[in-house]
Short mmCIF file of C-alpha atoms in Angstrom, two decimals:
data_model
loop_
_atom_site.label_atom_id
_atom_site.label_comp_id
_atom_site.label_asym_id
_atom_site.label_seq_id
_atom_site.Cartn_x
_atom_site.Cartn_y
_atom_site.Cartn_z
CA MET A 1 0.00 0.00 0.00
CA ILE A 2 1.28 3.44 -0.92
CA GLN A 3 1.34 5.97 1.91
CA HIS A 4 1.87 9.73 2.08
CA PHE A 5 1.49 10.18 -1.67
CA SER A 6 2.25 13.72 -2.87
CA PHE A 7 2.70 15.36 -6.25
CA LYS A 8 3.61 18.76 -7.68
CA PRO A 9 3.86 20.08 -11.24
CA LEU A 10 7.23 19.83 -12.97
CA PHE A 11 6.70 23.14 -14.77
CA GLU A 12 5.58 26.58 -13.61
CA ASN A 13 3.08 26.72 -16.46
CA SER A 14 0.43 24.36 -15.12
CA GLN A 15 -0.83 23.74 -18.66
CA LEU A 16 2.27 21.62 -19.35
CA PRO A 17 1.71 18.12 -17.98
CA GLY A 18 4.26 16.34 -15.85
CA TRP A 19 4.51 15.85 -12.10
CA SER A 20 7.09 15.08 -9.49
CA ILE A 21 5.74 12.40 -7.15
CA SER A 22 6.87 10.96 -3.84
CA PHE A 23 5.47 8.32 -1.53
CA PHE A 24 6.32 5.62 0.98
CA TYR A 25 5.98 1.95 0.10
CA GLN A 26 6.96 -0.82 2.50
CA ARG A 27 8.60 1.74 4.82
CA GLU A 28 10.86 3.10 2.07
CA ARG A 29 10.58 6.53 0.41
CA TYR A 30 10.45 6.67 -3.39
CA THR A 31 10.50 9.58 -5.80
CA ALA A 32 9.78 9.72 -9.50
CA GLU A 33 8.52 11.83 -12.36
CA TYR A 34 5.09 11.05 -13.76
CA LEU A 35 5.11 12.14 -17.41
CA LYS A 36 2.15 13.23 -19.53
CA ASP A 37 1.92 9.85 -21.27
CA GLY A 38 1.78 7.95 -17.97
CA VAL A 39 5.43 6.87 -18.00
CA ILE A 40 7.03 6.78 -14.56
CA GLN A 41 10.73 7.60 -14.39
CA TRP A 42 12.17 6.57 -11.03
CA SER A 43 14.62 9.05 -9.48
CA GLU A 44 16.57 6.52 -7.47
CA ALA A 45 15.58 3.06 -6.32
CA ILE A 46 12.80 1.09 -8.01
CA PRO A 47 10.23 -0.31 -5.58
CA PRO A 48 9.67 -4.06 -5.28
CA ASN A 49 6.57 -5.25 -7.15
CA GLU A 50 7.09 -2.36 -9.59
CA GLU A 51 4.10 -3.22 -11.77
CA ASP A 52 1.72 -3.28 -8.79
CA VAL A 53 3.12 0.04 -7.57
CA LYS A 54 2.69 1.58 -11.02
CA LYS A 55 -0.97 0.53 -11.06
CA MET A 56 -1.52 2.17 -7.67
CA ILE A 57 0.20 5.37 -8.85
CA HIS A 58 -1.89 5.49 -12.04
CA GLU A 59 -5.07 5.16 -9.97
CA LEU A 60 -3.97 7.94 -7.60
CA MET A 61 -3.05 10.24 -10.48
CA LEU A 62 -6.38 9.59 -12.19
CA TYR A 63 -8.17 10.51 -8.99
CA HIS A 64 -6.11 13.62 -8.15
CA ILE A 65 -5.22 15.06 -11.56
CA TYR A 66 -7.64 13.84 -14.17
CA ASP A 67 -10.84 13.67 -12.09
#
């Protein structure tokens, strides 16, 4: 389960899509960039069960950004 999920725009112009995201997963902090096409570029470590984590992130982004 992802905890303490946060995001902020990558660009000052909010019309340009792209977000910096951070969250905790299994007691470890992860950061990444969520690009306009849904690609996630990890900043450092890649979380275990990466595909499951990506699905959770996509759901959170759909709820917070595209809702």
